Short mmCIF file of C-alpha atoms and ligand atoms in Angstrom, two decimals:
data_model
loop_
_atom_site.label_atom_id
_atom_site.label_comp_id
_atom_site.label_asym_id
_atom_site.label_seq_id
_atom_site.Cartn_x
_atom_site.Cartn_y
_atom_site.Cartn_z
CA MET T 182 101.40 90.54 126.37
CA SER T 183 102.55 92.55 123.39
CA VAL T 184 106.15 92.00 124.48
CA LEU T 185 105.52 88.26 124.50
CA ALA T 186 103.85 88.46 121.11
CA ALA T 187 106.79 90.39 119.67
CA LEU T 188 109.23 87.92 121.17
CA GLY T 189 107.17 85.08 119.74
CA ARG T 190 107.24 86.65 116.32
CA VAL T 191 111.01 87.07 116.43
CA ILE T 192 111.50 83.46 117.49
CA LEU T 193 109.09 82.16 114.86
CA GLY T 194 110.87 84.27 112.24
CA LEU T 195 114.18 82.86 113.35
CA PHE T 196 112.95 79.29 113.07
CA ALA T 197 111.44 80.01 109.67
CA ALA T 198 114.77 81.42 108.48
CA ILE T 199 116.65 78.41 109.84
CA GLY T 200 114.17 76.18 108.01
CA ARG T 201 114.61 78.03 104.72
CA VAL T 202 118.39 77.94 104.96
CA SER T 203 118.32 74.23 105.82
CA ILE T 204 116.12 73.47 102.82
CA PHE T 205 118.45 75.53 100.66
CA GLY T 206 121.44 73.60 102.00
CA ALA T 207 119.74 70.26 101.40
CA GLN T 208 118.86 71.27 97.84
CA THR T 209 122.45 72.35 97.24
CA LEU T 210 123.70 68.98 98.46
CA SER T 211 121.27 67.11 96.23
CA HIS T 212 122.40 69.15 93.22
CA MET T 213 126.04 68.36 94.03
CA LEU T 214 125.32 64.67 93.83
CA ARG T 215 123.22 64.58 90.65
CA PRO T 216 124.49 65.32 87.13
CA PRO T 217 124.87 67.39 85.07
CA PHE T 218 128.01 68.75 86.73
CA TYR T 219 129.73 71.98 85.79
CA PRO T 220 133.47 71.38 86.14
CA ARG T 221 134.40 74.76 84.67
CA GLU T 222 132.34 76.60 87.26
CA PHE T 223 133.86 74.43 89.97
CA ALA T 224 137.42 75.15 88.79
CA LEU T 225 136.73 78.89 88.66
CA ALA T 226 135.29 78.77 92.17
CA LEU T 227 138.37 76.91 93.43
CA LEU T 228 140.57 79.58 91.92
CA ASN T 229 138.51 82.48 93.29
CA ILE T 230 137.92 81.14 96.76
CA GLY T 231 141.22 79.34 97.27
CA TRP T 232 144.13 80.68 95.31
CA LEU T 233 143.07 84.33 95.22
CA SER T 234 142.39 84.37 98.98
CA LEU T 235 145.96 83.34 99.82
CA PRO T 236 147.42 86.87 100.15
CA VAL T 237 144.78 88.09 102.60
CA VAL T 238 144.90 84.85 104.58
CA GLY T 239 148.69 84.96 104.77
CA LEU T 240 148.82 88.58 105.90
CA THR T 241 146.11 88.08 108.50
CA ALA T 242 147.81 85.02 109.93
CA ILE T 243 151.35 86.38 110.08
CA PHE T 244 150.40 89.53 111.99
CA THR T 245 148.14 87.61 114.33
CA GLY T 246 150.83 85.02 115.06
CA GLY T 247 153.34 87.78 115.76
CA ALA T 248 151.01 89.67 118.09
CA LEU T 249 150.10 86.44 119.85
CA ALA T 250 153.76 85.71 120.60
CA LEU T 251 154.25 89.18 122.05
CA GLN T 252 151.17 88.89 124.29
CA ILE T 253 151.98 85.42 125.55
CA TYR T 254 155.51 86.49 126.33
CA ALA T 255 154.33 89.59 128.19
CA GLY T 256 151.59 87.70 130.04
CA GLY T 257 153.78 84.67 130.77
CA ALA T 258 156.54 86.90 132.18
CA ARG T 259 154.29 87.78 135.14
CA PHE T 260 154.65 84.27 136.54
CA ASN T 261 157.92 83.26 134.94
CA ALA T 262 156.28 81.24 132.17
CA GLU T 263 157.79 83.02 129.15
CA ALA T 264 158.98 79.67 127.82
CA VAL T 265 155.48 78.55 126.86
CA VAL T 266 155.36 80.93 123.87
CA PRO T 267 155.87 78.24 121.17
CA GLN T 268 153.28 75.88 122.66
CA ILE T 269 150.58 78.49 123.21
CA VAL T 270 151.13 80.15 119.84
CA ALA T 271 150.76 76.76 118.18
CA ILE T 272 147.61 75.82 120.08
CA GLY T 273 146.09 79.27 119.77
CA MET T 274 146.66 79.45 116.04
CA VAL T 275 145.76 75.89 115.13
CA ARG T 276 142.78 75.37 117.40
CA GLU T 277 141.11 78.77 117.28
CA LEU T 278 142.63 81.77 115.58
CA GLY T 279 143.64 80.10 112.32
CA PRO T 280 140.21 78.68 111.46
CA VAL T 281 138.24 81.63 112.84
CA LEU T 282 140.29 84.34 111.17
CA VAL T 283 140.40 82.52 107.86
CA GLY T 284 136.65 81.88 108.15
CA LEU T 285 135.95 85.56 108.79
CA MET T 286 138.25 86.65 105.98
CA ILE T 287 136.45 84.27 103.64
CA ALA T 288 133.12 85.69 104.82
CA ALA T 289 134.39 89.19 104.02
CA ARG T 290 135.97 88.32 100.71
CA VAL T 291 134.04 85.38 99.27
CA THR T 292 130.56 85.54 100.81
CA SER T 293 130.17 89.17 99.83
CA SER T 294 131.32 88.64 96.27
CA ILE T 295 129.15 85.56 95.76
CA ALA T 296 126.11 87.34 97.17
CA ALA T 297 126.65 90.46 95.08
CA GLU T 298 127.27 88.47 91.91
CA ILE T 299 124.26 86.19 92.24
CA ALA T 300 122.00 89.02 93.42
CA THR T 301 122.99 91.10 90.40
CA MET T 302 122.28 88.14 88.15
CA LYS T 303 118.89 87.84 89.80
CA VAL T 304 117.86 91.47 89.37
CA THR T 305 119.06 91.59 85.75
CA GLU T 306 117.03 88.45 84.93
CA GLN T 307 120.17 86.39 84.26
CA ILE T 308 118.87 83.75 86.68
CA ASP T 309 115.61 83.57 84.70
CA ALA T 310 117.67 83.34 81.52
CA LEU T 311 119.58 80.37 82.97
CA VAL T 312 116.29 78.60 83.61
CA THR T 313 115.10 79.17 80.04
CA LEU T 314 118.40 77.74 78.82
CA SER T 315 117.63 74.49 80.67
CA THR T 316 120.22 75.16 83.36
CA HIS T 317 119.23 74.87 86.99
CA PRO T 318 120.57 77.99 88.75
CA MET T 319 121.34 76.10 91.96
CA LYS T 320 123.18 73.39 90.11
CA TYR T 321 125.12 75.87 88.01
CA LEU T 322 125.81 78.62 90.56
CA THR T 323 125.33 77.30 94.09
CA ALA T 324 126.57 73.71 94.03
CA PRO T 325 130.04 74.40 92.50
CA ARG T 326 130.72 77.33 94.84
CA VAL T 327 129.67 75.56 98.01
CA LEU T 328 131.57 72.41 97.09
CA ALA T 329 134.70 74.37 96.18
CA ALA T 330 134.60 76.40 99.40
CA THR T 331 134.08 73.29 101.54
CA LEU T 332 137.10 71.63 99.97
CA VAL T 333 139.47 74.56 99.68
CA VAL T 334 138.94 76.52 102.89
CA PRO T 335 140.51 73.72 105.01
CA LEU T 336 143.61 74.13 102.87
CA LEU T 337 143.55 77.87 103.44
CA VAL T 338 143.21 77.22 107.17
CA ALA T 339 146.24 74.90 107.04
CA VAL T 340 148.20 77.60 105.25
CA GLY T 341 146.99 80.18 107.78
CA ASP T 342 147.99 77.93 110.71
CA VAL T 343 151.50 77.45 109.34
CA ILE T 344 152.00 81.12 108.52
CA GLY T 345 150.60 82.16 111.91
CA ILE T 346 153.00 79.86 113.70
CA PHE T 347 155.76 81.26 111.55
CA GLY T 348 154.73 84.78 112.55
CA GLY T 349 155.08 83.79 116.21
CA TYR T 350 158.38 82.11 115.47
CA ALA T 351 159.75 85.16 113.68
CA VAL T 352 158.87 87.47 116.57
CA ALA T 353 160.03 85.03 119.24
CA THR T 354 163.38 84.28 117.65
CA GLY T 355 163.90 87.80 116.28
CA THR T 356 163.10 89.94 119.30
CA LEU T 357 162.32 87.74 122.29
CA GLY T 358 165.55 85.75 122.21
CA PHE T 359 164.16 82.25 121.59
CA ASN T 360 166.37 79.57 120.06
CA ALA T 361 165.15 78.79 116.54
CA ALA T 362 165.63 75.01 116.57
CA ALA T 363 164.16 74.64 120.05
CA TYR T 364 161.13 76.76 119.11
CA ILE T 365 160.29 74.50 116.19
CA GLN T 366 160.93 71.38 118.24
CA ASN T 367 158.61 72.60 121.01
CA THR T 368 155.87 73.44 118.53
CA VAL T 369 156.03 70.07 116.79
CA ASP T 370 156.18 68.11 120.03
CA PHE T 371 153.27 69.93 121.56
CA LEU T 372 150.71 69.81 118.72
CA GLN T 373 148.46 66.76 118.67
CA LEU T 374 146.70 65.17 115.75
CA ARG T 375 143.38 66.28 117.25
CA ASP T 376 144.45 69.93 117.03
CA ILE T 377 145.10 69.59 113.33
CA THR T 378 141.98 67.60 112.45
CA SER T 379 139.81 70.05 114.39
CA SER T 380 141.42 72.92 112.52
CA LEU T 381 140.72 71.37 109.14
CA ALA T 382 137.20 70.30 110.08
CA LYS T 383 136.42 73.83 111.19
CA GLY T 384 137.78 75.09 107.88
CA ALA T 385 135.45 72.81 105.94
CA VAL T 386 132.40 73.85 107.97
CA PHE T 387 133.26 77.56 107.77
CA GLY T 388 133.88 77.36 104.03
CA CYS T 389 130.54 75.66 103.54
CA ILE T 390 128.75 78.29 105.66
CA ALA T 391 130.47 81.18 103.87
CA ALA T 392 129.58 80.02 100.36
CA LEU T 393 126.10 78.86 101.31
CA MET T 394 125.21 82.22 102.87
CA GLY T 395 126.49 84.08 99.81
CA CYS T 396 124.36 81.94 97.51
CA TYR T 397 121.30 81.99 99.76
CA PHE T 398 121.21 85.76 100.15
CA GLY T 399 122.05 86.27 96.49
CA MET T 400 119.25 84.00 95.28
CA ASN T 401 116.74 85.63 97.63
CA THR T 402 117.65 89.24 96.92
CA GLY T 403 115.13 92.05 96.76
CA ARG T 404 114.77 94.15 93.64
CA GLY T 405 117.15 96.75 92.26
CA ALA T 406 120.52 98.03 93.40
CA GLN T 407 119.22 98.43 96.94
CA GLY T 408 118.24 94.77 96.98
CA VAL T 409 121.75 93.77 95.93
CA GLY T 410 123.25 95.95 98.67
CA ARG T 411 120.99 94.46 101.34
CA ALA T 412 121.66 90.92 100.18
CA THR T 413 125.41 91.47 100.32
CA LYS T 414 125.33 93.03 103.78
CA GLY T 415 122.98 90.34 105.11
CA SER T 416 125.09 87.52 103.71
CA VAL T 417 128.29 88.72 105.39
CA GLU T 418 126.55 89.30 108.73
CA ALA T 419 124.91 85.89 108.65
CA ALA T 420 128.09 84.13 107.58
CA ALA T 421 130.23 85.80 110.26
CA VAL T 422 127.77 85.08 113.08
CA LEU T 423 127.18 81.51 111.96
CA ILE T 424 130.93 80.89 111.64
CA LEU T 425 131.54 82.09 115.19
CA ALA T 426 128.61 80.08 116.53
CA ALA T 427 129.76 76.97 114.66
CA ASN T 428 133.26 77.52 116.02
CA PHE T 429 131.94 77.47 119.57
CA VAL T 430 130.02 74.25 118.92
CA LEU T 431 132.95 72.57 117.17
CA THR T 432 135.39 73.55 119.90
CA GLY T 433 132.99 71.96 122.37
CA VAL T 434 132.74 68.81 120.26
CA PHE T 435 136.49 68.42 119.78
CA PHE T 436 137.92 69.52 123.11
CA SER T 437 135.42 69.04 125.89
CA LEU T 438 134.22 65.51 125.18
CA MET E 223 99.45 74.77 71.03
CA ILE E 224 99.79 77.33 73.85
CA THR E 225 96.65 78.07 75.81
CA LEU E 226 96.17 80.40 78.74
CA ASP E 227 92.91 79.89 80.58
CA ASP E 228 91.70 82.49 83.09
CA VAL E 229 95.22 83.31 84.33
CA HIS E 230 95.44 85.64 87.32
CA LYS E 231 98.54 87.17 88.84
CA SER E 232 98.95 89.87 91.49
CA PHE E 233 102.05 91.36 93.07
CA GLY E 234 100.87 92.47 96.48
CA SER E 235 97.94 94.81 95.84
CA ASN E 236 98.89 95.23 92.19
CA ASP E 237 96.51 93.00 90.20
CA VAL E 238 98.44 92.59 86.97
CA LEU E 239 96.70 89.72 85.18
CA ARG E 240 92.97 89.47 85.89
CA GLY E 241 91.79 86.52 83.85
CA VAL E 242 93.84 86.23 80.67
CA ASN E 243 92.53 83.85 78.01
CA LEU E 244 94.66 83.34 74.94
CA HIS E 245 95.37 80.66 72.37
CA VAL E 246 98.39 80.45 70.08
CA ALA E 247 98.22 77.88 67.29
CA LYS E 248 101.22 75.78 66.30
CA GLY E 249 103.50 77.35 63.68
CA THR E 250 101.96 80.80 63.98
CA SER E 251 103.21 84.12 65.16
CA MET E 252 101.26 85.84 67.92
CA VAL E 253 102.06 89.45 68.70
CA ILE E 254 101.03 90.91 72.03
CA ILE E 255 100.49 94.64 72.24
CA GLY E 256 99.36 96.77 75.12
CA GLY E 257 100.33 99.71 77.25
CA SER E 258 103.52 99.82 79.24
CA GLY E 259 103.10 98.04 82.56
CA THR E 260 99.98 96.09 81.60
CA GLY E 261 101.64 92.75 82.27
CA LYS E 262 102.79 91.54 78.85
CA SER E 263 106.17 90.40 80.16
CA VAL E 264 104.53 88.80 83.20
CA ALA E 265 102.18 86.88 80.89
CA ILE E 266 104.94 85.24 78.85
CA LYS E 267 107.06 84.62 81.92
CA SER E 268 104.18 82.75 83.48
CA ILE E 269 104.06 80.39 80.48
CA LEU E 270 107.71 79.51 81.14
CA GLY E 271 107.12 79.12 84.87
CA LEU E 272 109.39 82.05 85.75
CA VAL E 273 106.36 83.67 87.36
CA THR E 274 103.80 81.46 89.09
CA PRO E 275 100.20 82.50 88.37
CA ASP E 276 97.86 82.81 91.36
CA SER E 277 95.15 80.91 89.52
CA GLY E 278 94.20 79.67 86.07
CA THR E 279 95.85 77.08 83.87
CA ILE E 280 98.44 77.26 81.13
CA THR E 281 98.84 74.34 78.77
CA VAL E 282 101.32 73.60 76.01
CA ASP E 283 100.20 70.85 73.62
CA GLY E 284 97.44 70.05 76.08
CA THR E 285 99.83 69.41 79.00
CA ASP E 286 99.61 71.61 82.06
CA VAL E 287 102.94 73.45 82.27
CA THR E 288 103.16 72.93 86.03
CA LYS E 289 102.96 69.16 85.54
CA ALA E 290 105.30 68.81 82.55
CA ASP E 291 108.82 67.41 82.94
CA ARG E 292 110.75 70.64 83.46
CA ASP E 293 113.89 69.79 81.46
CA ALA E 294 112.10 68.41 78.43
CA PHE E 295 109.64 71.30 78.57
CA LEU E 296 112.27 74.04 78.70
CA ALA E 297 114.36 72.40 75.97
CA ARG E 298 111.57 73.33 73.51
CA PHE E 299 111.71 77.04 74.32
CA GLY E 300 113.84 80.03 73.49
CA MET E 301 113.37 83.40 75.11
CA LEU E 302 114.63 86.91 74.44
CA PHE E 303 114.36 88.94 77.63
CA GLN E 304 113.29 92.56 77.52
CA GLY E 305 116.56 93.60 79.17
CA GLY E 306 118.72 91.16 77.23
CA ALA E 307 119.74 89.26 80.40
CA LEU E 308 123.12 88.31 78.93
CA PHE E 309 125.57 86.56 81.24
CA ASP E 310 128.10 89.31 81.82
CA SER E 311 130.89 86.96 82.89
CA LEU E 312 130.87 85.08 79.58
CA PRO E 313 132.02 86.30 76.15
CA VAL E 314 129.33 86.90 73.55
CA TRP E 315 129.77 83.65 71.67
CA GLN E 316 129.48 81.58 74.85
CA ASN E 317 126.30 83.45 75.69
CA VAL E 318 124.83 82.59 72.31
CA SER E 319 125.82 78.94 72.39
CA PHE E 320 125.26 78.55 76.15
CA ARG E 321 122.90 75.66 75.62
CA LEU E 322 125.19 73.98 73.12
CA LEU E 323 128.15 74.01 75.50
CA ARG E 324 126.59 72.03 78.34
CA GLY E 325 123.76 69.72 79.25
CA SER E 326 121.92 67.32 76.97
CA LEU E 327 122.44 69.35 73.79
CA ALA E 328 126.22 69.69 74.29
CA LYS E 329 128.30 69.90 71.12
CA PRO E 330 132.08 70.16 70.59
CA LYS E 331 133.43 73.64 71.30
CA GLU E 332 134.39 74.50 67.71
CA GLU E 333 130.97 73.50 66.43
CA ALA E 334 129.20 75.48 69.14
CA ARG E 335 131.30 78.51 68.29
CA ALA E 336 130.59 78.18 64.58
CA ILE E 337 126.85 78.05 65.31
CA ALA E 338 127.18 81.11 67.54
CA VAL E 339 128.98 83.07 64.82
CA GLU E 340 126.34 82.05 62.27
CA LYS E 341 123.47 83.12 64.57
CA LEU E 342 125.24 86.41 65.29
CA ARG E 343 125.49 87.01 61.56
CA ARG E 344 121.75 86.43 61.22
CA VAL E 345 121.05 89.20 63.73
CA GLY E 346 123.44 91.53 61.87
CA LEU E 347 126.54 91.18 64.05
CA THR E 348 129.99 90.46 62.68
CA ALA E 349 132.25 87.66 63.90
CA ASP E 350 134.55 90.04 65.76
CA VAL E 351 131.96 90.71 68.49
CA ALA E 352 132.04 87.00 69.35
CA ASP E 353 134.96 87.32 71.73
CA ARG E 354 133.86 90.53 73.42
CA LEU E 355 132.09 90.72 76.75
CA PRO E 356 128.44 91.83 76.79
CA ALA E 357 129.32 94.95 78.80
CA GLU E 358 131.46 96.13 75.88
CA LEU E 359 128.48 96.21 73.49
CA SER E 360 125.88 98.91 72.89
CA GLY E 361 122.32 98.38 74.12
CA GLY E 362 121.01 97.47 70.67
CA MET E 363 123.89 95.06 70.10
CA GLN E 364 123.17 93.37 73.44
CA LYS E 365 119.55 93.00 72.42
CA ARG E 366 120.61 91.27 69.21
CA VAL E 367 122.98 88.96 71.07
CA GLY E 368 120.03 88.04 73.29
CA LEU E 369 118.04 87.32 70.15
CA ALA E 370 120.81 85.14 68.75
CA ARG E 371 120.89 83.24 72.05
CA ALA E 372 117.13 82.70 71.95
CA ILE E 373 117.28 81.08 68.51
CA ALA E 374 120.66 79.32 68.87
CA ALA E 375 119.36 75.85 69.65
CA ASP E 376 116.58 76.11 67.02
CA PRO E 377 113.76 75.80 69.56
CA GLU E 378 110.16 75.03 68.58
CA ILE E 379 108.63 77.84 70.58
CA ILE E 380 110.25 81.25 70.90
CA PHE E 381 109.26 84.28 72.96
CA PHE E 382 110.59 87.69 71.99
CA ASP E 383 110.12 90.46 74.55
CA GLU E 384 110.47 93.73 72.60
CA PRO E 385 113.00 92.49 70.01
CA THR E 386 113.34 95.80 68.17
CA THR E 387 113.33 98.28 71.05
CA GLY E 388 116.54 100.28 70.95
CA LEU E 389 117.43 99.36 67.37
CA ASP E 390 117.80 101.70 64.42
CA PRO E 391 115.03 101.41 61.77
CA ILE E 392 117.17 99.38 59.36
CA MET E 393 118.24 96.90 62.01
CA ALA E 394 114.65 96.72 63.26
CA GLY E 395 113.64 95.76 59.73
CA VAL E 396 116.31 93.04 59.64
CA ILE E 397 115.08 91.61 62.95
CA ASN E 398 111.42 91.72 61.91
CA ASP E 399 112.26 89.79 58.74
CA LEU E 400 114.29 87.30 60.74
CA ILE E 401 111.43 86.58 63.12
CA ARG E 402 109.04 86.17 60.21
CA GLU E 403 111.51 83.81 58.55
CA ILE E 404 111.84 81.71 61.69
CA VAL E 405 108.09 81.18 61.68
CA THR E 406 107.60 80.52 57.98
CA GLU E 407 110.77 78.57 57.22
CA MET E 408 111.51 76.75 60.46
CA GLY E 409 107.88 76.32 61.47
CA ALA E 410 108.45 77.72 64.93
CA THR E 411 105.67 79.04 67.11
CA THR E 412 106.42 82.52 68.39
CA MET E 413 105.02 85.07 70.78
CA THR E 414 106.37 88.58 70.37
CA ILE E 415 105.78 91.59 72.57
CA THR E 416 106.28 94.87 70.78
CA HIS E 417 105.27 98.51 70.84
CA ASP E 418 106.35 99.05 67.24
CA MET E 419 103.35 98.93 64.90
CA SER E 420 105.46 98.26 61.80
CA SER E 421 106.88 95.21 63.61
CA VAL E 422 103.36 94.08 64.37
CA ARG E 423 102.43 94.24 60.71
CA THR E 424 105.55 92.36 59.55
CA ILE E 425 105.71 89.69 62.23
CA ALA E 426 102.15 88.88 63.23
CA ASP E 427 99.72 86.24 62.08
CA HIS E 428 97.54 87.08 65.05
CA VAL E 429 97.49 90.03 67.39
CA ALA E 430 96.28 90.20 70.97
CA MET E 431 95.90 93.36 72.94
CA LEU E 432 96.33 93.22 76.69
CA HIS E 433 94.54 95.90 78.67
CA ALA E 434 93.46 96.13 82.31
CA GLY E 435 94.64 92.59 83.03
CA LYS E 436 92.60 90.96 80.26
CA ILE E 437 92.88 90.32 76.55
CA ARG E 438 90.94 93.25 75.18
CA TRP E 439 90.92 92.06 71.58
CA THR E 440 92.50 89.25 69.61
CA GLY E 441 92.28 88.35 65.94
CA PRO E 442 94.21 88.04 62.67
CA VAL E 443 96.49 90.95 61.93
CA ALA E 444 94.50 91.78 58.78
CA GLU E 445 91.45 92.51 60.91
CA MET E 446 93.30 94.71 63.36
CA ASP E 447 92.54 97.98 61.58
CA SER E 448 88.87 97.18 61.23
CA ALA E 449 88.51 95.72 64.71
CA GLY E 450 86.15 98.55 65.65
CA ASP E 451 87.46 98.52 69.20
CA PRO E 452 88.21 102.03 70.45
CA TYR E 453 91.06 100.75 72.67
CA VAL E 454 92.77 98.94 69.78
CA ASP E 455 92.17 101.90 67.53
CA GLN E 456 93.71 104.35 69.95
CA PHE E 457 96.68 102.08 70.51
CA ILE E 458 97.58 101.34 66.89
CA HIS E 459 97.30 104.99 65.95
CA GLY E 460 99.13 106.16 69.04
CA ARG E 461 96.58 108.79 69.98
CA ALA E 462 96.78 110.53 73.32
CA GLU E 463 92.98 110.94 73.43
CA GLY E 464 90.75 107.91 73.82
CA PRO E 465 89.55 105.36 76.35
CA ILE E 466 93.09 104.41 77.44
CA GLU E 467 94.31 106.91 80.00
CA ALA E 468 97.71 108.43 79.34
CA VAL E 469 98.67 108.43 83.00
CA ARG E 470 98.87 104.90 84.40
N1 ATP B 636 108.71 90.51 90.16
C1 ATP B 636 107.81 91.49 90.30
N2 ATP B 636 107.48 91.94 91.52
C2 ATP B 636 106.56 92.92 91.69
N3 ATP B 636 105.91 93.52 90.67
C3 ATP B 636 106.20 93.12 89.42
C4 ATP B 636 107.16 92.08 89.17
N4 ATP B 636 107.22 91.89 87.82
C5 ATP B 636 106.35 92.77 87.28
N5 ATP B 636 105.73 93.50 88.22
C6 ATP B 636 104.67 94.51 87.99
O1 ATP B 636 103.76 93.98 87.08
C7 ATP B 636 103.31 94.98 86.18
C8 ATP B 636 103.48 94.49 84.77
O2 ATP B 636 104.84 94.37 84.46
P1 ATP B 636 105.35 93.88 83.04
O3 ATP B 636 106.84 93.87 83.09
O4 ATP B 636 104.68 92.62 82.66
O5 ATP B 636 104.84 95.05 82.10
P2 ATP B 636 104.90 95.11 80.52
O6 ATP B 636 103.51 95.01 80.02
O7 ATP B 636 105.88 94.11 80.01
O8 ATP B 636 105.42 96.59 80.32
P3 ATP B 636 106.52 97.16 79.29
O9 ATP B 636 105.85 97.31 78.00
O10 ATP B 636 106.87 98.48 79.90
O11 ATP B 636 107.64 96.20 79.28
C9 ATP B 636 104.08 96.24 86.51
O12 ATP B 636 103.23 97.07 87.25
C10 ATP B 636 105.22 95.77 87.36
O13 ATP B 636 105.52 96.75 88.34
MG1 MG B 637 107.73 94.15 79.38
#
């Protein structure tokens, strides 16, 4: 009985949390659509989330693409299918690894910094100060960040896809003896439009999740330095899990229907 | 103009406000005194809606604050937070003229900056702090920037939460005079929380003492010394012995 009760409590808590996050998301959307708008905040968010994430995205993608090429070559060699390296690297990067790795990197880099920043503002009464200065905190802090992340993370994913494929290409042509022109030709021929749109769509959803979780946990922080620490940790955990769950759902939507 | 009627607020088992009744007339300066942790900050935050009371009503000009149009309501207020609450990502002048740089009161950038520099001068800060970040200022300087921000848009109603805490005696005098001036010359209505009895005497028209979640005594500042209330007496003379316990 007590096991059932505990399970019930956990499930109820989960639903309550989903409800709160959904309301938060809906409020964010409504603030995005209604003036006043804060273009400066939006531009800063674009810069922080997009431009400044490029190095980490590029490095993640190039090493992953390289490792992928090595594994596919080694695995393919067991049944004489080494030649599929370009095709599988392209599909693997564009459909799954590009969006997921960029999403997780954004969760690590952007979600944590948004959560810590907003939580600190909360505990030092800066959020209250915003309210007294006739500025809605969600409109000023949440809406620009979520909008910027939703728009710019797909671009980061595109960059990650390209660099990842390049990583595979560099390894394949450099050490595995592939012909450069043929490698590129195979990649281009094999990728379909659906692969690319799914990649970008995943990027948009992951970006939205990452920024939303940072803002949500930041706005709902506990008190003091400990509160800020908990909010930051919670935001990254939630963002990472939700990104992976959303990836599973989106893969299902795009490729099994 | 501001009326609190039987306001209650608890945080968990901590009953902070237990039926606060208070009236502040238009164009007057109310000073709230009371021991540390008695809920003075919570009381003024509940007027602004930053803290939601558990029960009781708060009205401004006869309108219930929970029913007023939020934007129009907040546009009438300025607030100095006890901890300053400056935006640490923005330079000082953009903190001061925050309201003038966006929203319905937006002004051109140069004009907003000029107003910021002028308000900074009024709180005793020179123009060269305008471009610094709040983290580069001393505690007392941050407090004064917060004060400049509270008065920047010339609001009708201003709340000052411990405006002179952390300032040297000369600067405290400057700030006390400034607050007095804002009331007498600009006709603003102010509520000030302070522990500094010389501030009380300079700033106040009326004084209210908060103790044990209620207004213990309120009246004109001139009657404070002859109030005949042992709690008020102990507080204004800063005596360790008396009805107010030293350990709270
Ligand atoms: N957000 C909050 N959550 C929980 N408790 C709070 C919160 N804000 C204030 N309190 C509690 O309410 C009480 C009153 O706090 P408040 O800040 O109003 O005191 P104060 O009278 O302004 O004191 P001081 O003169 O030291 O500034 C304190 O016991 C404090 O712990
Ligand atoms: Mg206080």
